[in-house]
XYZ file of C-alpha atoms in Angstrom:
510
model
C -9.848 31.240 235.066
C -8.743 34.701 234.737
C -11.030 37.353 232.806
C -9.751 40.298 230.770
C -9.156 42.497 234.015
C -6.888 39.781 235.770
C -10.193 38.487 238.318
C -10.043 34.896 239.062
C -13.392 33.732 238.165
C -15.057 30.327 238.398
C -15.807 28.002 235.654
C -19.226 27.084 236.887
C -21.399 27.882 240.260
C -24.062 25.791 240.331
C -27.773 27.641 239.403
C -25.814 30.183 236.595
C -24.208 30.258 233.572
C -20.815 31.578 233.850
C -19.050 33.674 231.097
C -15.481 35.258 232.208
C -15.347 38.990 231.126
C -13.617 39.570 227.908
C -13.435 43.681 227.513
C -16.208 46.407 227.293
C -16.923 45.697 223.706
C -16.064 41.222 223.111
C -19.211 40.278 223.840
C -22.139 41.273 222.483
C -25.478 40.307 223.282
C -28.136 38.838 221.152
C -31.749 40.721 221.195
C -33.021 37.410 222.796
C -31.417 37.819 225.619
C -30.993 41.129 226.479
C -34.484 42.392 225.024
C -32.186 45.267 223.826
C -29.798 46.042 220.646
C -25.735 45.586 220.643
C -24.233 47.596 222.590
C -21.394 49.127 220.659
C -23.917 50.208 218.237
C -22.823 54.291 217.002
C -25.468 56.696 215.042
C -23.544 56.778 212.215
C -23.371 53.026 212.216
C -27.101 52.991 212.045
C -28.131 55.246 209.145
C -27.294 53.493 206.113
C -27.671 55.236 202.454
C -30.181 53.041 200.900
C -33.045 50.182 201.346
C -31.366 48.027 199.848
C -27.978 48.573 202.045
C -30.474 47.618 205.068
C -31.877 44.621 203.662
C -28.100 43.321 203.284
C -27.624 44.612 206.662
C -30.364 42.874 208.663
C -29.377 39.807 205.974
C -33.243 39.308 204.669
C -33.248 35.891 203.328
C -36.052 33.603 201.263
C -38.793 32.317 203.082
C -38.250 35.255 205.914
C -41.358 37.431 207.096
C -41.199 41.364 207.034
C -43.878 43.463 208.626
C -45.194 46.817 207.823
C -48.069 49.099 209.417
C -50.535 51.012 208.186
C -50.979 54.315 209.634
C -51.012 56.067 206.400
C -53.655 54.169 204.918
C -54.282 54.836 201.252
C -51.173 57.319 201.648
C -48.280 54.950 202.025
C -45.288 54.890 200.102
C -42.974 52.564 202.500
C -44.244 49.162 201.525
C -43.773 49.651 197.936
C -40.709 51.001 198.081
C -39.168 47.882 200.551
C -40.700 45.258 198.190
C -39.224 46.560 195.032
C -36.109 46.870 196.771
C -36.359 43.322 197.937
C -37.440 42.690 194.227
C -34.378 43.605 192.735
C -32.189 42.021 195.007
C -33.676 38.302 194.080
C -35.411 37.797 197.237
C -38.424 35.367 196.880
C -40.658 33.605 198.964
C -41.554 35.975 201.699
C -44.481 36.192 203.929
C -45.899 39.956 204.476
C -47.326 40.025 207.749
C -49.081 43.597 207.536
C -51.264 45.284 209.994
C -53.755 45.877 207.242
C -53.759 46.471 203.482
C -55.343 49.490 202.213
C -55.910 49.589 198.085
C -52.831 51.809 197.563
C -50.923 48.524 198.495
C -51.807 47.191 194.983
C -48.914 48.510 193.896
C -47.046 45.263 195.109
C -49.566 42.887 192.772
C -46.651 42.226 190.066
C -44.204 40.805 193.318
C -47.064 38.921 194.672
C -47.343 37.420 190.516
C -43.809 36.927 190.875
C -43.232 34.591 193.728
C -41.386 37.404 195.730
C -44.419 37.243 198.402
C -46.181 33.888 198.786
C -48.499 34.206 202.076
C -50.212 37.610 203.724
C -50.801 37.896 207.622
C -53.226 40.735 207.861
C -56.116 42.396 209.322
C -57.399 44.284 206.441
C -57.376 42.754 202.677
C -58.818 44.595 200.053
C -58.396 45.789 196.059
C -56.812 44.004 193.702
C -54.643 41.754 196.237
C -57.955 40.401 197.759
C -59.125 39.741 194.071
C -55.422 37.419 193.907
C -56.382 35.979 197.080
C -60.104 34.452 196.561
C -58.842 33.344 192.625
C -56.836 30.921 194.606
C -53.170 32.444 193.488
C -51.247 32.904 196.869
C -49.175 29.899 197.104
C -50.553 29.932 201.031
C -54.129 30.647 202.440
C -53.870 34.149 204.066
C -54.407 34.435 207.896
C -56.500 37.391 208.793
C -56.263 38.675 212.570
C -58.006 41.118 214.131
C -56.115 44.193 215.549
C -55.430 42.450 219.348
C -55.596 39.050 217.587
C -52.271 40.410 215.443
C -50.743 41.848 218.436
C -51.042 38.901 221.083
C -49.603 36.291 218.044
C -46.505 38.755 217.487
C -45.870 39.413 221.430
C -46.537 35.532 221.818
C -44.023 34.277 219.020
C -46.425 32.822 217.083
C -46.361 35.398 214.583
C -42.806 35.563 214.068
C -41.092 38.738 212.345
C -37.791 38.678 210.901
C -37.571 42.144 210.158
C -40.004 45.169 210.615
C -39.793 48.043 207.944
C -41.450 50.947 209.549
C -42.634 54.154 207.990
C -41.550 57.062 210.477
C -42.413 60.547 209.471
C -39.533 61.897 212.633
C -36.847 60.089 213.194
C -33.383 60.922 214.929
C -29.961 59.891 214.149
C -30.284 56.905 216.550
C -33.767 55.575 215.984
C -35.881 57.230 218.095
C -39.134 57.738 216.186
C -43.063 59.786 216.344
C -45.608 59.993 214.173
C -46.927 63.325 215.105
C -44.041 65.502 213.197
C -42.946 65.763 209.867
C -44.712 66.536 206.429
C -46.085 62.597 206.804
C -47.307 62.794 210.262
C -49.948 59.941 210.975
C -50.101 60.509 214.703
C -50.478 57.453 216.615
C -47.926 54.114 215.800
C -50.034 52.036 217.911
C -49.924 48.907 215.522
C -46.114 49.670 214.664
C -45.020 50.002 218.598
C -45.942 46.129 218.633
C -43.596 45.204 215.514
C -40.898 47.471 217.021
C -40.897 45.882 220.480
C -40.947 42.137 218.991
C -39.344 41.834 215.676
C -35.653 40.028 215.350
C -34.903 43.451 212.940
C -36.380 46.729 212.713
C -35.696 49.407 209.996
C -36.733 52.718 210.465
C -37.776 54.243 207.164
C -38.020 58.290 207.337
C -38.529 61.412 205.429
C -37.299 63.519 207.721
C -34.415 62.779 209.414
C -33.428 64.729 212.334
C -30.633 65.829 215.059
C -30.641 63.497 218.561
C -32.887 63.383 220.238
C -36.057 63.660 219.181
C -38.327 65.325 221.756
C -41.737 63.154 221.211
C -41.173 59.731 221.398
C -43.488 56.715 220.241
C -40.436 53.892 219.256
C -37.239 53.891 221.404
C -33.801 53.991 219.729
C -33.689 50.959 221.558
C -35.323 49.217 219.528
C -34.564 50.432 215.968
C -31.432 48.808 214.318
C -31.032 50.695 210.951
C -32.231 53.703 209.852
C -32.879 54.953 205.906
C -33.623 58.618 204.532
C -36.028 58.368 201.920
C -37.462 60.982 199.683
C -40.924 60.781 201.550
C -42.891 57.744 202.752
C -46.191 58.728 202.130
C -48.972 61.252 201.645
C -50.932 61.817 204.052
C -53.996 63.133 202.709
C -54.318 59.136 201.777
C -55.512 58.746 205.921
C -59.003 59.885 205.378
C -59.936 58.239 203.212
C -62.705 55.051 202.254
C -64.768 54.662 205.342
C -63.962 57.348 207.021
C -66.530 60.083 206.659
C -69.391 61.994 208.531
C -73.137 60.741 206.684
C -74.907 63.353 205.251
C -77.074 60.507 203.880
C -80.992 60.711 205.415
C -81.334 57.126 205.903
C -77.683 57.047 207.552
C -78.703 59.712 210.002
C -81.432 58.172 211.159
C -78.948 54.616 211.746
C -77.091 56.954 213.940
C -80.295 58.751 215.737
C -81.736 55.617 216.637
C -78.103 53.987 217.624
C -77.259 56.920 219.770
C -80.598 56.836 221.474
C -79.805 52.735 221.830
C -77.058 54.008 224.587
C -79.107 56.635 226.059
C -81.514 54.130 227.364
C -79.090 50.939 228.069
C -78.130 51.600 231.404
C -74.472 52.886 230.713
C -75.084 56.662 229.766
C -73.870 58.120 232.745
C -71.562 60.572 234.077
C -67.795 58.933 233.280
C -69.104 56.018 230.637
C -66.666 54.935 227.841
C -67.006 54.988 224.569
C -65.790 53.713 220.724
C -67.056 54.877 217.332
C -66.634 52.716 214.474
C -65.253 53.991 210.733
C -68.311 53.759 209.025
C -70.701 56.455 208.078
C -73.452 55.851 210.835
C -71.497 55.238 213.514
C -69.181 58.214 213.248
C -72.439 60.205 212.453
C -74.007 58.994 215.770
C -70.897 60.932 217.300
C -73.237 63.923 216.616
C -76.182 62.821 218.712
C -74.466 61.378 221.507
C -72.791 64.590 221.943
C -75.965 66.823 222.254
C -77.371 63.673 224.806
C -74.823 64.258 227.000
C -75.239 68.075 226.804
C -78.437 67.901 227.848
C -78.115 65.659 230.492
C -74.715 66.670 231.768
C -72.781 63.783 231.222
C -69.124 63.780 230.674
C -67.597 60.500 229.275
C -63.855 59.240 231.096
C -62.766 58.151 227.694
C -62.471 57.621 224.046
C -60.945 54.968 222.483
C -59.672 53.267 219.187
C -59.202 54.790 215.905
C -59.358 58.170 216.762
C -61.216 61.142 214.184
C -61.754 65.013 214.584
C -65.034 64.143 216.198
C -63.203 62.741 219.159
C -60.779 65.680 219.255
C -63.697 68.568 219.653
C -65.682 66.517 222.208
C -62.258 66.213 224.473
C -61.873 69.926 223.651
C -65.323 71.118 224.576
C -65.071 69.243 227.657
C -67.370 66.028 227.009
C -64.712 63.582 227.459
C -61.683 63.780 229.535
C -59.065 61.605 227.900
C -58.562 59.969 224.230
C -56.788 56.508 223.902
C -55.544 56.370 220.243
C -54.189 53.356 218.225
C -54.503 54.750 215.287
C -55.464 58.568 213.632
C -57.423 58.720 211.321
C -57.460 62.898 210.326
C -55.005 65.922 210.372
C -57.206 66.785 213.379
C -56.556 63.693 215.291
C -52.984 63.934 214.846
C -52.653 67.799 215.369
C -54.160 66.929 219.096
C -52.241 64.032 219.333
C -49.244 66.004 218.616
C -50.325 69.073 221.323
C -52.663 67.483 224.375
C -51.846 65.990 226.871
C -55.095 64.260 227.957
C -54.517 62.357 223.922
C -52.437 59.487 224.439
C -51.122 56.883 222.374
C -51.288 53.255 222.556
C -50.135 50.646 221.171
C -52.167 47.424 219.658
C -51.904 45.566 222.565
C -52.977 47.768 225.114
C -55.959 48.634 222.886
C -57.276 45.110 222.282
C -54.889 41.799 222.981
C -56.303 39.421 225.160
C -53.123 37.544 225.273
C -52.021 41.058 227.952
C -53.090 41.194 231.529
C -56.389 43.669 230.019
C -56.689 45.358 227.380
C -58.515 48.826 227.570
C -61.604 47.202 225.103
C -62.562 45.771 228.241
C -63.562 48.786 229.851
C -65.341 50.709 226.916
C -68.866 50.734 227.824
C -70.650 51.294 224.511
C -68.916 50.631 220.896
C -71.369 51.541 217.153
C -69.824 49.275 214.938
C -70.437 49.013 211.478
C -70.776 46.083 209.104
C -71.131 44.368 205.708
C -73.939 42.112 206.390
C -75.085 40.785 209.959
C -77.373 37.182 210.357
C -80.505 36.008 212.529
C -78.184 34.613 214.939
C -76.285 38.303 215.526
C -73.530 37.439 213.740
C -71.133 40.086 211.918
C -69.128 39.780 208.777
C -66.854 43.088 207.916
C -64.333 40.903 205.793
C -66.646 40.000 202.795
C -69.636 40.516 200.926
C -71.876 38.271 200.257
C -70.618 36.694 197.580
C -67.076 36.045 199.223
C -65.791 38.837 197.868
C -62.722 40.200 200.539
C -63.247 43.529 200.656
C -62.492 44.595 204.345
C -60.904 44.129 207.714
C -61.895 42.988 211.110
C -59.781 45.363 212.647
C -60.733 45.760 216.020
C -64.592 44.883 215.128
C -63.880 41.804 216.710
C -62.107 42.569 219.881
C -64.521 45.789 221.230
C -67.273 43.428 220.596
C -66.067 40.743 222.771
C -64.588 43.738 225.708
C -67.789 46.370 225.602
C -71.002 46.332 227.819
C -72.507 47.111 225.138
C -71.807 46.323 221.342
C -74.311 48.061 218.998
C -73.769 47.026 214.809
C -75.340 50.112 212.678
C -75.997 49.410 209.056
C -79.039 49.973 206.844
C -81.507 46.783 206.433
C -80.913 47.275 202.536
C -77.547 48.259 200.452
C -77.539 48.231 196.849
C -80.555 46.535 196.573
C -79.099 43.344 198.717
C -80.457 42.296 201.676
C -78.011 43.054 204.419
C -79.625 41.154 207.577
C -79.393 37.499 206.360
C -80.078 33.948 207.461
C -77.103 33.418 207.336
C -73.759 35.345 206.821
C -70.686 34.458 204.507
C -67.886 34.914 206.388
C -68.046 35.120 210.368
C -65.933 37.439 211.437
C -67.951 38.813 214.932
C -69.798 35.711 216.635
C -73.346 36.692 217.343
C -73.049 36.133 221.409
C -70.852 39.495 221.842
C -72.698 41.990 219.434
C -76.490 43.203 221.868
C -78.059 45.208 219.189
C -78.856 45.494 215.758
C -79.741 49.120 214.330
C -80.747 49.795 210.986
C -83.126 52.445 209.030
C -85.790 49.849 209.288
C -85.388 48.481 212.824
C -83.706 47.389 215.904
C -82.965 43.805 217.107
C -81.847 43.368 220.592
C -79.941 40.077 221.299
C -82.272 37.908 223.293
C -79.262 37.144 225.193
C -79.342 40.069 226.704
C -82.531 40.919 228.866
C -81.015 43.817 230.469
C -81.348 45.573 227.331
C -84.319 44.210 226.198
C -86.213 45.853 229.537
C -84.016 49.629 229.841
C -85.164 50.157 226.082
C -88.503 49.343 226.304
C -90.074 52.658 226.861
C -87.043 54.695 224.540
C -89.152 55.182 221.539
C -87.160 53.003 219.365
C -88.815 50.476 216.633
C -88.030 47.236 218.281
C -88.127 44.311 216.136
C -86.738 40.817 216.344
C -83.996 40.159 214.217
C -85.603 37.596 211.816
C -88.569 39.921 211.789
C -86.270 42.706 210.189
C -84.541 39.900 207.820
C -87.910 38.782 206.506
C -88.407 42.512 205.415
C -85.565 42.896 203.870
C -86.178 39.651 201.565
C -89.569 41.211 201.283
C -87.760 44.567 199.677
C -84.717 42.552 197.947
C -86.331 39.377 197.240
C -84.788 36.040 198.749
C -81.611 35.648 198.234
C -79.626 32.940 196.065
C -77.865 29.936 198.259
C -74.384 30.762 199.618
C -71.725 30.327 197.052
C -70.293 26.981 197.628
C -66.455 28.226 196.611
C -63.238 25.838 196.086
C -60.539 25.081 198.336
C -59.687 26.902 201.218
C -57.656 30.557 199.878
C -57.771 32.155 203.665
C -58.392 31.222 207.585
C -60.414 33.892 209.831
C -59.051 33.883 213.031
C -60.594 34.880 216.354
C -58.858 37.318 218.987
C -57.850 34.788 220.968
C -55.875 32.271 218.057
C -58.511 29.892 217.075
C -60.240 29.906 214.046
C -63.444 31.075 213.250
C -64.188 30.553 209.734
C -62.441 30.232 206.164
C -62.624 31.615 202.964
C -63.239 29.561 199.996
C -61.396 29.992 196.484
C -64.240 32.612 194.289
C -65.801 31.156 190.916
C-alpha cells in the first residue's frame, strides 16, 4: 500500500507490526507505547484555567485512583483542593494512593464520609483519617507501603495510577517542574518523580507559573500532561513540623549519646562510612555527637541519605560529609542547599529504597538511628501504631534502611507516658526483628544476638549492655505489666513489607 508521502510499503514483514505513514500529526501515540506524551501537544494546550477543566481533561472517572505526594507535609494545600474539585463534579468511589498523609489532610474527612474516596494506599496514616480507618468506615482495608515498598508497586504496575495531581511550587508553560523555587519550595520531589514517571495522567498543580524553560529541573515536561495555576498550594512552614525536631530533652540526649557511641565502636566508623538519621528527636539529636566523633578522629563520611534536615546541610558544609542524597526535605535549610550545591542531589523513591530496582542506595548506608513507637523481645519495630492499635504513623522508609544498612540502630526511651515501650510483644509489625542490630534507650542497650560482630566491637565502649528482655522486664517493673493485646474486629488495613508481601494487619478498634 501507499502511505501519505506516495512510498509503497508492505502490509506485513514477518517479526513487526506494520503501520503505513499517515502525516506528521495522524497518528498519535499512546503513553504505553512510547513511554512519552502526544506529540502534537502545544503549551498553551497544556495550561488549562481550572482543576476542574483538568479532571474533564484527563476524563477522571468512578472507581479510578489519583495520587498525590507529600513534600509539604502539614503545609499542603493541593490535595484538598483536587478532592473538592472532584467533589463537586459527582465523582465517587476513588482510591487515594498517597505517599503519606500528614494531619493537615483531614481536611478531606467529609469526602471520605461521603463515598467520594473508598480505599487509601499510603505510607503514612494519621489524625482523624486514621481514627475513620481503625472504626472500620473505609469501604476497603487500607494498604500501607513503605517508601521503596510504594515505589517498586507503582514502577511494577501493581499500584496502578490513573492520574497523578502534583503540587509544584515552579513550573513552566510546558510542564517542566522543581521544588526548590517559588514561595512553596519543598526541595526534593523524590516520592512525586515516581508518580510522574508511571502514572496514565499527570497534572501539574502550581503557584507560580513561569516562562519556558525552567532552569532546575526535577519532572520533565515530558511527562506532565496538564498544567493548573492555583492561588498557592501550600505553606511551607507546615514541613517542619511533628517529628521533626532537635531534643533538648535530658533523657533524649542521652538516647542519642549512647546511640552515637553504638556506631563509634561497631566497626563502620571510618573514614568514607554512610550514614541516615531518622525524624525523631534522638536520632536527629545523635546528629550532634556523631559530628564531634568524627572531628576528633578525622573521619569524613561519603554520604548522607534520606529525609534530609539542616543538620545534614552544615555537616556537608563544614566538610564532614561529601555528598547528600535527598528524597525528601524536611527544613528551609535543606531546601536552600538543595536549591544552591552541587554535592546535594535529589532522588527519587526508588533510587532511595525500592528493591524491585537493580539497588537501591539503602543498601549502601552503613549506619541508620531509627526511631520507634514501641519495639519487642524479638527486635521487632512498630512505627505505624501504638499499642492499643491506634494508627498514628508511617513506616516510611523505617522499613527499607533497616533491611539495606550494616547497621540498623532503633533509639527510643524504655518508658513513654508511663507505658512500657520495649514489649513482649508488639501490635503492629512493621520492621521484622532480624534487620534492626541494636536497641538504645535511656535505660539500656540490646544488641541482636544475631549479630555477634556487634556484640564483640562494643564490648569494651562503655555502653550499658543489656539483653533485650532484661530491659523489657524493667520497664514492666516501672509501668507495671501490661494488659493483653487488644483482640480488635475485622481486618480495617494490611501492612505490607518492601518487597509486596504482607507482614501484618490491622484490626477494626473497640
Amino acid at each position: 500500500m501507499k502511505n501519505a508521502v506516495g512510498r509503497e510499503i508492505p502490509v506485513g514483514i514477518a517479526g513487526y507490526n506494520i503501520a503505513p505513514y499517515q502525516g506528521p500529526w495522524s497518528c498519535i501515540p499512546s503513553r504505553q507505547a512510547s513511554g512519552g506524551k502526544c506529540i502534537n501537544v502545544s503549551a498553551s494546550e497544556k495550561v488549562l484555567k481550572s482543576i476542574d477543566a483538568a479532571i474533564d481533561a484527563v476524563g477522571l472517572r468512578d472507581g479510578m485512583t489519583i495520587s498525590f505526594h507529600h513534600h509539604l507535609r502539614n503545609g499542603d494545600f493541593v490535595m484538598k483542593l483536587v478532592v473538592d474539585a472532584i467533589a463537586r463534579k459527582g465523582i465517587r468511589g476513588l482510591k487515594v494512593a498517597a505517599s503519606s498523609l500528614s494531619a493537615v489532610q483531614d481536611a478531606i474527612m467529609p469526602h471520605l464520609e461521603a463515598g467520594v474516596i473508598v480505599a487509601i494506599d499510603t505510607s503514612g496514616i494519621r489524625g482523624e483519617i486514621g481514627k475513620f480507618v481503625s472504626a472500620g468506615k473505609l469501604p476497603n482495608p487500607v494498604m500501607i507501603r513503605t517508601h521503596g515498598g510504594r515505589a517498586r508497586a507503582v514502577e511494577s504496575g501493581e499500584l496502578p495510577i490513573d492520574v497523578a495531581f502534583i503540587g509544584a511550587p515552579a513550573c513552566d508553560r510546558y510542564g517542566n517542574i522543581n521544588g526548590v523555587d517559588g514561595p512553596a519550595a519543598c526541595g526534593s520531589l523524590g516520592y512525586a518523580i515516581v508518580d510522574a514517571a508511571c502514572a496514565e495522567k499527570v497534572v501539574a498543580i502550581t503557584d507560580n507559573l513561569l516562562d519556558y524553560p525552567l532552569q532546575r529541573i526535577s519532572i520533565p515536561q515530558t511527562q506532565v500532561d496538564f498544567i493548573v495555576k492555583v492561588d498557592s498550594i501550600g505553606n511551607p512552614q507546615g514541613i517542619s513540623t511533628g517529628s521533626l525536631r532537635i531534643s533538648t530533652n535530658p533523657q533524649e540526649l542521652l538516647i542519642s549519646q549512647y546511640a552515637a557511641t553504638a556506631i563509634e565502636y561497631s566497626g563502620y566508623f571510618r573514614n568514607n562510612f554512610s550514614l541516615q538519621l531518622g525524624s525523631g528527636g534522638p536520632s536527629l539529636s545523635a546528629a550532634k555527637f556523631i559530628k564531634e566523633k568524627m572531628q576528633a578522629k578525622g573521619i569524613t563520611a561519603a554520604f548522607g541519605v534520606g529525609g534530609i534536615t539542616g543538620i545534614f546541610v552544615e555537616m556537608m558544609e563544614e566538610g564532614l560529609v561529601n555528598l547528600l542524597f535527598d528524597a525528601q526535605s524536611f527544613d528551609s535549610r535543606a531546601i536552600q542547599s538543595l536549591r544552591q550545591n552541587p554535592r546535594h542531589l535529589e532522588m527519587s523513591a526508588s533510587y532511595y529504597a525500592s528493591p524491585g530496582t537493580c539497588g537501591p542506595i539503602v543498601n549502601h548506608v552503613d549506619a541508620v538511628i531509627l526511631s520507634a513507637t514501641e519495639v519487642d523481645i524479638n527486635f521487632n519495630a512498630n512505627v505505624l501504631t501504638g499499642s492499643n492499635g491506634k494508627l498514628m504513623g508511617a513506616p516510611g522508609g523505617h522499613p527499607d534502611t533497616a533491611a539495606g544498612s550494616n547497621l540498623c540502630i532503633v533509639a527510643l526511651p524504655l518508658v513513654r507516658k508511663n507505658f512500657p515501650v520495649i514489649r513482649e510483644s508488639v501490635h503492629t509489625i512493621v520492621t521484622p526483628g532480624e534487620t534492626v542490630d541494636v536497641i538504645v534507650t535511656d535505660r539500656g542497650v540490646a544488641i541482636n544476638p544475631l549479630r555477634k560482630d556487634l556484640i564483640y566491637n562494643l564490648k569494651d565502649s562503655g555502653l550499658p549492655i543489656m539483653q533485650i528482655e532484661d530491659l523489657q522486664r524493667l520497664a514492666y517493673e516501672i509501668t507495671g505489666t501490661p494488659g493483653p493485646k487488644p483482640a480488635g474486629g475485622e481486618i480495617v488495613g494490611l501492612v505490607e513489607y518492601r518487597d509486596g508481601t504482607i507482614i501484618d494487619v490491622i484490626r477494626k478498634m473497640g
